[in-house]
Amino acid sequence: MVFILGFNFPESRLVKSALQSFYGIGPKHTQRLMAKLYIHDTARVGTLADKQVLDLTAELSNMTIENDLRRKLQDNIRRLRDMGAYRGRRHAMQMPVRGQRTRTQTATAGKLNRVERFG
């Protein structure tokens, strides 16, 4: 098991998928991080040297990921709601925010606006 930024990863897991398991890091950020630290695309977590793991942890700690990013998203939506902006009211009503149709098919917007954004 390799410990990276508070998470244990099995040694057989790909570095790419391990990085993408963090909230806020997608394929592009993963590719940039791996290129910056000279890590191969098919490298496993167990094959990383200690220095690479420390460098990776240092890079991740400088980024806004996981709970910090979730909190930032909630704060932005709360700010829109408090300000009384159109987008904030749409979030509060659990309706589509970005101009989608509301005559039919609003179930998806209701799900998305309810999860960790409503409240």
PDB file of C-alpha atoms in Angstrom:
ATOM      1  CA  MET A   1       0.000   0.000   0.000  1.00  0.00           C
ATOM      2  CA  VAL A   2       1.259   3.437  -0.964  1.00  0.00           C
ATOM      3  CA  PHE A   3       0.082   6.459   1.018  1.00  0.00           C
ATOM      4  CA  ILE A   4      -0.614   9.546  -1.134  1.00  0.00           C
ATOM      5  CA  LEU A   5      -2.233  12.619   0.409  1.00  0.00           C
ATOM      6  CA  GLY A   6      -4.277  10.763   3.013  1.00  0.00           C
ATOM      7  CA  PHE A   7      -5.313   7.820   0.845  1.00  0.00           C
ATOM      8  CA  ASN A   8      -3.889   4.306   0.659  1.00  0.00           C
ATOM      9  CA  PHE A   9      -3.555   2.869  -2.833  1.00  0.00           C
ATOM     10  CA  PRO A  10      -2.714  -0.761  -3.645  1.00  0.00           C
ATOM     11  CA  GLU A  11       0.648  -1.177  -5.333  1.00  0.00           C
ATOM     12  CA  SER A  12      -0.936  -2.780  -8.405  1.00  0.00           C
ATOM     13  CA  ARG A  13      -3.093   0.259  -9.220  1.00  0.00           C
ATOM     14  CA  LEU A  14      -2.158   2.513 -12.127  1.00  0.00           C
ATOM     15  CA  VAL A  15      -0.894   5.949 -11.134  1.00  0.00           C
ATOM     16  CA  LYS A  16      -3.260   7.475 -13.663  1.00  0.00           C
ATOM     17  CA  SER A  17      -6.377   5.952 -12.092  1.00  0.00           C
ATOM     18  CA  ALA A  18      -5.112   6.658  -8.578  1.00  0.00           C
ATOM     19  CA  LEU A  19      -4.769  10.355  -9.372  1.00  0.00           C
ATOM     20  CA  GLN A  20      -8.161  10.478 -11.061  1.00  0.00           C
ATOM     21  CA  SER A  21      -9.783   9.070  -7.930  1.00  0.00           C
ATOM     22  CA  PHE A  22      -9.229  12.442  -6.229  1.00  0.00           C
ATOM     23  CA  TYR A  23     -12.190  14.827  -6.535  1.00  0.00           C
ATOM     24  CA  GLY A  24     -11.252  17.635  -8.897  1.00  0.00           C
ATOM     25  CA  ILE A  25      -8.532  15.834 -10.868  1.00  0.00           C
ATOM     26  CA  GLY A  26      -9.508  14.601 -14.292  1.00  0.00           C
ATOM     27  CA  PRO A  27      -7.632  13.115 -17.239  1.00  0.00           C
ATOM     28  CA  LYS A  28      -6.009  16.397 -18.322  1.00  0.00           C
ATOM     29  CA  HIS A  29      -4.679  17.294 -14.877  1.00  0.00           C
ATOM     30  CA  THR A  30      -3.461  13.721 -14.430  1.00  0.00           C
ATOM     31  CA  GLN A  31      -1.629  13.813 -17.750  1.00  0.00           C
ATOM     32  CA  ARG A  32       0.029  17.144 -16.892  1.00  0.00           C
ATOM     33  CA  LEU A  33       1.091  15.981 -13.429  1.00  0.00           C
ATOM     34  CA  MET A  34       2.544  12.751 -14.745  1.00  0.00           C
ATOM     35  CA  ALA A  35       4.430  14.565 -17.514  1.00  0.00           C
ATOM     36  CA  LYS A  36       5.775  17.124 -15.068  1.00  0.00           C
ATOM     37  CA  LEU A  37       7.073  14.411 -12.733  1.00  0.00           C
ATOM     38  CA  TYR A  38       8.332  12.153 -15.561  1.00  0.00           C
ATOM     39  CA  ILE A  39       5.990   9.273 -14.743  1.00  0.00           C
ATOM     40  CA  HIS A  40       5.065   6.868 -17.558  1.00  0.00           C
ATOM     41  CA  ASP A  41       1.385   6.443 -18.511  1.00  0.00           C
ATOM     42  CA  THR A  42       1.316   2.753 -17.592  1.00  0.00           C
ATOM     43  CA  ALA A  43       3.287   3.078 -14.353  1.00  0.00           C
ATOM     44  CA  ARG A  44       1.931   1.374 -11.266  1.00  0.00           C
ATOM     45  CA  VAL A  45       1.797   3.005  -7.846  1.00  0.00           C
ATOM     46  CA  GLY A  46       4.099   0.350  -6.418  1.00  0.00           C
ATOM     47  CA  THR A  47       6.860   1.095  -8.935  1.00  0.00           C
ATOM     48  CA  LEU A  48       7.184   4.765  -7.969  1.00  0.00           C
ATOM     49  CA  ALA A  49      10.315   5.796  -6.118  1.00  0.00           C
ATOM     50  CA  ASP A  50       9.952   7.457  -2.724  1.00  0.00           C
ATOM     51  CA  LYS A  51      11.069  10.780  -4.168  1.00  0.00           C
ATOM     52  CA  GLN A  52       8.401  10.593  -6.867  1.00  0.00           C
ATOM     53  CA  VAL A  53       5.719   9.852  -4.272  1.00  0.00           C
ATOM     54  CA  LEU A  54       6.860  12.828  -2.180  1.00  0.00           C
ATOM     55  CA  ASP A  55       6.929  15.107  -5.238  1.00  0.00           C
ATOM     56  CA  LEU A  56       3.467  13.908  -6.231  1.00  0.00           C
ATOM     57  CA  THR A  57       2.134  14.548  -2.727  1.00  0.00           C
ATOM     58  CA  ALA A  58       3.693  18.026  -2.746  1.00  0.00           C
ATOM     59  CA  GLU A  59       2.080  18.867  -6.097  1.00  0.00           C
ATOM     60  CA  LEU A  60      -1.318  17.593  -4.943  1.00  0.00           C
ATOM     61  CA  SER A  61      -1.140  19.552  -1.701  1.00  0.00           C
ATOM     62  CA  ASN A  62      -0.702  22.781  -3.699  1.00  0.00           C
ATOM     63  CA  MET A  63      -3.872  22.094  -5.717  1.00  0.00           C
ATOM     64  CA  THR A  64      -7.454  22.780  -4.653  1.00  0.00           C
ATOM     65  CA  ILE A  65      -8.913  19.276  -4.527  1.00  0.00           C
ATOM     66  CA  GLU A  66     -11.230  17.087  -2.454  1.00  0.00           C
ATOM     67  CA  ASN A  67     -12.988  18.849   0.445  1.00  0.00           C
ATOM     68  CA  ASP A  68     -11.524  22.276  -0.331  1.00  0.00           C
ATOM     69  CA  LEU A  69     -12.956  22.148  -3.851  1.00  0.00           C
ATOM     70  CA  ARG A  70     -16.335  20.885  -2.608  1.00  0.00           C
ATOM     71  CA  ARG A  71     -16.448  23.684  -0.032  1.00  0.00           C
ATOM     72  CA  LYS A  72     -15.529  26.247  -2.684  1.00  0.00           C
ATOM     73  CA  LEU A  73     -18.332  24.999  -4.952  1.00  0.00           C
ATOM     74  CA  GLN A  74     -20.870  25.181  -2.117  1.00  0.00           C
ATOM     75  CA  ASP A  75     -19.699  28.665  -1.163  1.00  0.00           C
ATOM     76  CA  ASN A  76     -20.055  29.885  -4.755  1.00  0.00           C
ATOM     77  CA  ILE A  77     -23.602  28.540  -4.990  1.00  0.00           C
ATOM     78  CA  ARG A  78     -24.466  29.940  -1.540  1.00  0.00           C
ATOM     79  CA  ARG A  79     -23.136  33.329  -2.641  1.00  0.00           C
ATOM     80  CA  LEU A  80     -25.338  33.257  -5.755  1.00  0.00           C
ATOM     81  CA  ARG A  81     -28.367  32.347  -3.652  1.00  0.00           C
ATOM     82  CA  ASP A  82     -27.724  35.046  -1.052  1.00  0.00           C
ATOM     83  CA  MET A  83     -27.184  37.647  -3.733  1.00  0.00           C
ATOM     84  CA  GLY A  84     -30.530  36.746  -5.287  1.00  0.00           C
ATOM     85  CA  ALA A  85     -29.045  36.056  -8.705  1.00  0.00           C
ATOM     86  CA  TYR A  86     -31.032  34.126 -11.294  1.00  0.00           C
ATOM     87  CA  ARG A  87     -28.642  31.186 -11.137  1.00  0.00           C
ATOM     88  CA  GLY A  88     -28.875  31.106  -7.353  1.00  0.00           C
ATOM     89  CA  ARG A  89     -32.665  31.030  -7.444  1.00  0.00           C
ATOM     90  CA  ARG A  90     -32.582  28.213  -9.998  1.00  0.00           C
ATOM     91  CA  HIS A  91     -30.245  26.231  -7.737  1.00  0.00           C
ATOM     92  CA  ALA A  92     -32.571  26.831  -4.775  1.00  0.00           C
ATOM     93  CA  MET A  93     -35.600  25.601  -6.746  1.00  0.00           C
ATOM     94  CA  GLN A  94     -33.680  22.555  -8.012  1.00  0.00           C
ATOM     95  CA  MET A  95     -34.301  23.531 -11.610  1.00  0.00           C
ATOM     96  CA  PRO A  96     -31.946  23.638 -14.606  1.00  0.00           C
ATOM     97  CA  VAL A  97     -29.451  26.467 -14.233  1.00  0.00           C
ATOM     98  CA  ARG A  98     -27.941  26.835 -17.685  1.00  0.00           C
ATOM     99  CA  GLY A  99     -30.965  27.404 -19.884  1.00  0.00           C
ATOM    100  CA  GLN A 100     -32.127  23.841 -20.486  1.00  0.00           C
ATOM    101  CA  ARG A 101     -35.767  23.215 -21.266  1.00  0.00           C
ATOM    102  CA  THR A 102     -38.180  22.789 -18.381  1.00  0.00           C
ATOM    103  CA  ARG A 103     -41.302  21.571 -20.155  1.00  0.00           C
ATOM    104  CA  THR A 104     -39.995  18.017 -19.939  1.00  0.00           C
ATOM    105  CA  GLN A 105     -36.902  16.254 -18.664  1.00  0.00           C
ATOM    106  CA  THR A 106     -35.983  18.248 -15.576  1.00  0.00           C
ATOM    107  CA  ALA A 107     -35.348  15.209 -13.398  1.00  0.00           C
ATOM    108  CA  THR A 108     -31.614  15.279 -14.035  1.00  0.00           C
ATOM    109  CA  ALA A 109     -31.337  18.917 -12.995  1.00  0.00           C
ATOM    110  CA  GLY A 110     -33.252  18.157  -9.827  1.00  0.00           C
ATOM    111  CA  LYS A 111     -30.810  15.405  -8.948  1.00  0.00           C
ATOM    112  CA  LEU A 112     -27.742  17.501  -9.681  1.00  0.00           C
ATOM    113  CA  ASN A 113     -28.941  20.585  -7.824  1.00  0.00           C
ATOM    114  CA  ARG A 114     -29.909  18.524  -4.794  1.00  0.00           C
ATOM    115  CA  VAL A 115     -26.574  16.746  -4.303  1.00  0.00           C
ATOM    116  CA  GLU A 116     -24.298  18.782  -2.010  1.00  0.00           C
ATOM    117  CA  ARG A 117     -25.390  22.006  -3.644  1.00  0.00           C
ATOM    118  CA  PHE A 118     -28.740  22.472  -1.998  1.00  0.00           C
ATOM    119  CA  GLY A 119     -28.520  23.620   1.567  1.00  0.00           C
TER     120      GLY A 119
END
